[in-house]
């Protein structure tokens, strides 16, 4: 038999610079645990490891769905009750005329979907420094330049909007906003949101608004990017049940937009990955509907 030599296996170059700081850090932390050190894991926002429980009605929805054999492929944009629950939740929060919503595997996949669908290699998007590492990781994977604007520690981590505007180039397509911010906890004021809006209008940019922590505001008034007048076509909101419902493992998030063209572009991404989990979507719909019924977010 001829000896077939197998080419050395190397990872594709597109992954060369992909780093996910909070996961990379966890590997180092685990090594220290093995050496007997006690570690407090502040790198990850997972309510369940800090003894918060996934709400019982959500667990029940999963058990019932499994028993009822509702465990097939789901439509790519999400099952109708999950889409409808997210849409009506938005309306209840005063976010009207949402054109389109699709369900994703966590906000993480929503970020991947909108960057993949809307930004080309050679273009750039403005992300924050310090960064929640999801953005830099997705950009590296897609070969898209990372262009950062500063959050100023001396000013309590306010966004430096002068720096932001200075960094805009003819190739800039979008600004990332994380509000409330992770990792700094900063909550954007209405004035800052209006300023961001005006920059988006002036330079014709998308605003990717990550609102994963929007129910975690202890002081100040939270303003959703979806509430801003005049940038209806520009905003893509990225949302998740991970934090609000102590359900990071369910991997259910959403991409919400008032712009049909953005939806259509991102839907191609959604179709290529078939669908998020069916059972988890049923749980996600149950979570959102239940909150409405008991008026948690009224
Ligand atoms: C700001 C921000 N966006 C997105 C995510 C990812 O959320 P998901 O679990 O829905 O993928 C996280 C998770 O910690 C986050 O902090």
Coordinates of C-alpha atoms and ligand atoms in Angstrom, one line a residue:
X1 CA 0.0 0.0 0.0
X2 CA 1.4 3.4 -0.9
X3 CA 2.1 5.6 2.1
X4 CA -0.1 8.7 1.9
X5 CA 1.5 11.6 3.7
X6 CA -0.9 13.9 5.4
X7 CA -0.2 17.6 5.1
X8 CA 0.5 19.3 8.4
X9 CA -2.7 20.7 9.8
X10 CA -2.6 24.4 10.4
X11 CA -5.5 26.7 11.4
X12 CA -6.8 29.1 8.7
X13 CA -5.1 32.5 8.7
X14 CA -8.3 34.3 9.4
X15 CA -8.2 33.0 13.0
X16 CA -4.6 34.2 13.6
X17 CA -5.5 37.3 15.5
X18 CA -8.8 36.2 17.0
X19 CA -8.7 36.6 20.8
X20 CA -11.5 36.5 23.3
X21 CA -10.0 38.0 26.4
X22 CA -12.6 36.8 28.9
X23 CA -12.2 33.2 27.7
X24 CA -8.4 33.4 27.3
X25 CA -8.3 34.7 30.9
X26 CA -10.5 31.8 32.1
X27 CA -7.8 29.3 30.9
X28 CA -5.2 31.0 33.0
X29 CA -7.5 31.2 36.0
X30 CA -8.2 27.4 35.7
X31 CA -4.4 26.8 35.8
X32 CA -4.2 28.7 39.1
X33 CA -7.2 26.8 40.5
X34 CA -5.3 23.6 39.8
X35 CA -2.4 25.0 41.8
X36 CA -4.8 25.4 44.7
X37 CA -5.5 29.1 44.4
X38 CA -8.9 30.5 45.1
X39 CA -10.2 32.6 42.1
X40 CA -13.2 34.9 42.0
X41 CA -14.4 34.9 38.4
X42 CA -15.3 38.5 37.6
X43 CA -14.6 38.0 33.9
X44 CA -18.0 36.6 33.1
X45 CA -21.6 37.9 33.5
X46 CA -23.3 34.6 34.2
X47 CA -26.0 35.1 36.9
X48 CA -26.3 31.3 37.5
X49 CA -22.8 30.9 38.8
X50 CA -23.7 33.5 41.4
X51 CA -26.7 31.5 42.6
X52 CA -29.4 33.3 40.6
X53 CA -31.9 30.8 39.3
X54 CA -33.4 30.5 35.9
X55 CA -37.1 31.4 36.5
X56 CA -39.3 28.3 37.1
X57 CA -41.8 29.1 34.2
X58 CA -38.9 29.1 31.8
X59 CA -37.6 25.8 33.0
X60 CA -41.2 24.4 32.8
X61 CA -41.5 25.7 29.2
X62 CA -38.4 23.7 28.2
X63 CA -39.6 20.5 29.9
X64 CA -43.0 20.8 28.3
X65 CA -41.6 21.5 24.8
X66 CA -39.3 18.5 25.1
X67 CA -42.2 16.2 26.3
X68 CA -44.3 17.5 23.4
X69 CA -41.6 16.6 20.9
X70 CA -41.1 20.2 19.9
X71 CA -37.5 19.7 19.1
X72 CA -37.3 20.0 15.4
X73 CA -35.7 22.6 13.1
X74 CA -37.1 26.0 13.6
X75 CA -37.7 28.7 10.9
X76 CA -34.4 30.7 10.4
X77 CA -35.8 34.0 11.7
X78 CA -37.2 32.3 14.8
X79 CA -40.5 30.6 15.8
X80 CA -43.4 33.0 15.5
X81 CA -44.2 33.1 19.2
X82 CA -40.6 34.1 20.0
X83 CA -40.5 36.8 17.3
X84 CA -43.9 38.1 18.5
X85 CA -42.8 38.1 22.1
X86 CA -39.7 40.1 21.3
X87 CA -41.7 42.5 19.1
X88 CA -44.4 43.1 21.6
X89 CA -41.8 43.5 24.4
X90 CA -40.3 46.3 22.2
X91 CA -43.6 48.0 21.7
X92 CA -44.2 47.9 25.5
X93 CA -40.9 49.6 26.0
X94 CA -42.1 52.4 23.7
X95 CA -40.1 51.1 20.7
X96 CA -42.7 51.3 18.0
X97 CA -42.6 50.5 14.3
X98 CA -40.1 47.7 14.7
X99 CA -40.0 46.3 11.2
X100 CA -38.2 43.2 11.9
X101 CA -36.8 41.0 14.5
X102 CA -35.0 37.7 14.3
X103 CA -34.0 35.3 17.0
X104 CA -30.3 34.5 17.3
X105 CA -28.1 32.3 19.4
X106 CA -27.5 34.9 22.0
X107 CA -26.6 38.5 21.4
X108 CA -23.2 37.1 20.3
X109 CA -24.7 35.7 17.1
X110 CA -26.7 38.9 16.5
X111 CA -23.4 40.8 16.6
X112 CA -21.8 38.3 14.1
X113 CA -24.9 38.5 11.9
X114 CA -25.0 42.3 11.6
X115 CA -21.3 42.8 11.1
X116 CA -21.1 39.9 8.6
X117 CA -24.2 41.2 6.7
X118 CA -23.3 44.9 6.7
X119 CA -19.6 45.5 6.7
X120 CA -17.1 44.5 4.0
X121 CA -13.4 43.7 4.4
X122 CA -11.6 47.0 3.7
X123 CA -14.2 48.9 5.7
X124 CA -14.2 49.5 9.4
X125 CA -16.5 49.9 12.3
X126 CA -15.8 52.0 15.4
X127 CA -15.7 49.9 18.6
X128 CA -15.1 51.0 22.1
X129 CA -11.8 51.0 24.1
X130 CA -12.0 49.3 26.6
X131 CA -13.9 46.7 24.5
X132 CA -16.3 43.9 25.3
X133 CA -14.1 41.4 23.4
X134 CA -16.9 39.9 21.3
X135 CA -16.6 42.8 18.8
X136 CA -12.9 42.6 18.2
X137 CA -13.1 38.8 18.0
X138 CA -15.8 38.9 15.3
X139 CA -14.0 41.7 13.4
X140 CA -10.7 39.7 13.4
X141 CA -12.5 36.6 12.2
X142 CA -14.1 38.5 9.3
X143 CA -10.9 40.4 8.4
X144 CA -12.4 43.8 9.2
X145 CA -10.2 46.5 10.5
X146 CA -10.6 47.4 14.2
X147 CA -11.0 51.1 14.7
X148 CA -11.5 52.1 18.4
X149 CA -12.8 55.2 20.1
X150 CA -11.9 56.0 23.7
X151 CA -14.0 55.8 26.9
X152 CA -12.4 58.1 29.4
X153 CA -11.6 56.6 32.8
X154 CA -11.0 60.1 34.2
X155 CA -14.5 61.1 33.3
X156 CA -16.2 58.0 34.8
X157 CA -15.8 56.2 31.4
X158 CA -17.8 58.7 29.4
X159 CA -17.4 58.1 25.6
X160 CA -15.0 60.6 24.0
X161 CA -17.2 61.8 21.2
X162 CA -14.5 64.1 19.8
X163 CA -12.1 61.1 19.5
X164 CA -15.0 59.1 18.0
X165 CA -15.6 61.7 15.3
X166 CA -11.9 62.1 14.6
X167 CA -11.6 58.4 13.9
X168 CA -14.3 58.3 11.3
X169 CA -12.9 57.6 7.8
X170 CA -14.6 57.3 4.4
X171 CA -14.5 53.5 5.0
X172 CA -16.3 53.6 8.4
X173 CA -19.7 51.9 8.2
X174 CA -20.9 51.7 11.8
X175 CA -20.5 52.7 15.4
X176 CA -20.8 50.2 18.2
X177 CA -22.6 51.4 21.4
X178 CA -22.8 49.2 24.5
X179 CA -25.4 50.7 26.8
X180 CA -25.2 50.2 29.7
X181 CA -21.6 49.5 29.1
X182 CA -19.7 46.3 29.7
X183 CA -17.1 46.4 31.2
X184 CA -17.4 49.9 32.6
X185 CA -21.0 50.0 33.7
X186 CA -21.4 53.5 32.1
X187 CA -25.0 54.5 31.2
X188 CA -25.2 57.0 28.3
X189 CA -27.1 60.2 28.9
X190 CA -29.9 61.4 26.6
X191 CA -27.5 64.2 25.5
X192 CA -24.8 61.7 24.6
X193 CA -27.3 59.5 22.7
X194 CA -28.5 62.6 20.8
X195 CA -24.9 63.5 20.0
X196 CA -24.2 59.9 18.8
X197 CA -27.4 60.1 16.7
X198 CA -26.2 63.3 15.0
X199 CA -22.8 61.8 14.2
X200 CA -24.6 58.8 12.6
X201 CA -26.8 61.0 10.5
X202 CA -23.9 63.3 9.5
X203 CA -21.6 60.5 8.4
X204 CA -24.4 58.1 7.3
X205 CA -23.4 55.3 9.7
X206 CA -25.2 52.3 11.3
X207 CA -25.5 52.3 15.0
X208 CA -25.1 48.8 16.5
X209 CA -26.6 49.2 19.9
X210 CA -25.9 46.3 22.3
X211 CA -28.4 46.6 25.1
X212 CA -27.7 43.2 26.8
X213 CA -27.7 44.9 30.2
X214 CA -30.6 47.3 29.7
X215 CA -32.6 46.2 32.7
X216 CA -29.6 46.6 35.0
X217 CA -29.6 50.4 35.6
X218 CA -29.3 51.4 39.2
X219 CA -29.1 55.2 38.7
X220 CA -30.0 57.5 35.8
X221 CA -32.4 57.2 32.9
X222 CA -31.8 54.5 30.3
X223 CA -32.4 55.6 26.7
X224 CA -32.6 52.9 24.1
X225 CA -31.0 53.8 20.7
X226 CA -34.4 52.6 19.3
X227 CA -36.0 55.6 20.9
X228 CA -34.0 58.1 19.0
X229 CA -35.8 60.1 16.3
X230 CA -34.3 60.4 12.9
X231 CA -32.1 57.3 12.9
X232 CA -34.7 54.7 12.3
X233 CA -32.9 53.3 9.4
X234 CA -29.5 53.3 11.0
X235 CA -30.1 51.4 14.3
X236 CA -29.7 47.7 14.9
X237 CA -30.4 46.7 18.5
X238 CA -28.7 43.5 19.8
X239 CA -30.5 41.9 22.7
X240 CA -30.5 38.8 24.8
X241 CA -32.3 36.9 27.5
X242 CA -29.0 35.7 29.0
X243 CA -28.7 38.3 31.8
X244 CA -32.3 39.3 32.4
X245 CA -33.6 35.8 32.8
X246 CA -30.5 34.1 34.2
X247 CA -30.4 32.0 31.1
X248 CA -27.0 32.4 29.5
X249 CA -27.0 28.7 28.6
X250 CA -30.2 28.9 26.6
X251 CA -28.4 31.0 24.0
X252 CA -31.3 33.1 22.9
X253 CA -30.9 36.7 21.7
X254 CA -32.3 38.9 19.0
X255 CA -31.5 41.3 16.3
X256 CA -34.1 44.1 16.2
X257 CA -34.3 46.7 13.5
X258 CA -36.7 49.2 11.8
X259 CA -34.9 48.8 8.5
X260 CA -36.1 46.1 6.2
X261 CA -32.9 46.1 4.1
X262 CA -30.8 45.4 7.2
X263 CA -33.2 42.6 8.1
X264 CA -33.0 41.1 4.6
X265 CA -29.2 41.2 4.6
X266 CA -28.9 39.7 8.1
X267 CA -31.5 37.0 7.3
X268 CA -29.1 35.5 4.7
X269 CA -26.7 34.9 7.6
X270 CA -29.5 33.5 9.6
X271 CA -30.6 31.0 6.9
X272 CA -27.0 29.8 6.4
X273 CA -27.0 28.6 10.1
X274 CA -30.5 27.1 9.9
X275 CA -32.0 28.3 13.2
X276 CA -31.4 28.8 16.9
X277 CA -32.6 26.0 19.2
X278 CA -36.3 25.3 19.0
X279 CA -36.8 24.4 22.7
X280 CA -34.7 27.4 23.9
X281 CA -36.8 29.7 21.7
X282 CA -40.0 28.4 23.3
X283 CA -38.3 29.2 26.7
X284 CA -37.3 32.6 25.5
X285 CA -40.8 33.4 24.4
X286 CA -42.2 32.2 27.7
X287 CA -39.7 34.3 29.6
X288 CA -40.6 37.5 27.8
X289 CA -44.4 36.9 27.9
X290 CA -44.3 36.0 31.6
X291 CA -42.5 39.2 32.5
X292 CA -45.2 41.1 30.7
X293 CA -47.9 39.2 32.5
X294 CA -46.5 40.0 35.9
X295 CA -45.6 43.5 34.9
X296 CA -41.9 43.2 35.8
X297 CA -40.9 45.8 33.2
X298 CA -44.1 47.8 33.1
Ligands
LIG1 C1 -22.2 43.7 26.3 C2 -22.5 42.2 26.0 N1 -23.0 41.9 24.7 C3 -23.2 40.6 24.4 C4 -23.0 39.6 25.3 C5 -23.2 38.2 24.9 O1 -24.5 37.8 25.3 P1 -25.1 36.4 24.8 O2 -25.0 35.5 26.0 O3 -26.6 36.7 24.6 O4 -24.4 35.9 23.6 C6 -22.5 39.9 26.6 C7 -22.2 38.8 27.5 O5 -21.6 39.0 28.6 C8 -22.2 41.2 26.9 O6 -21.8 41.6 28.1

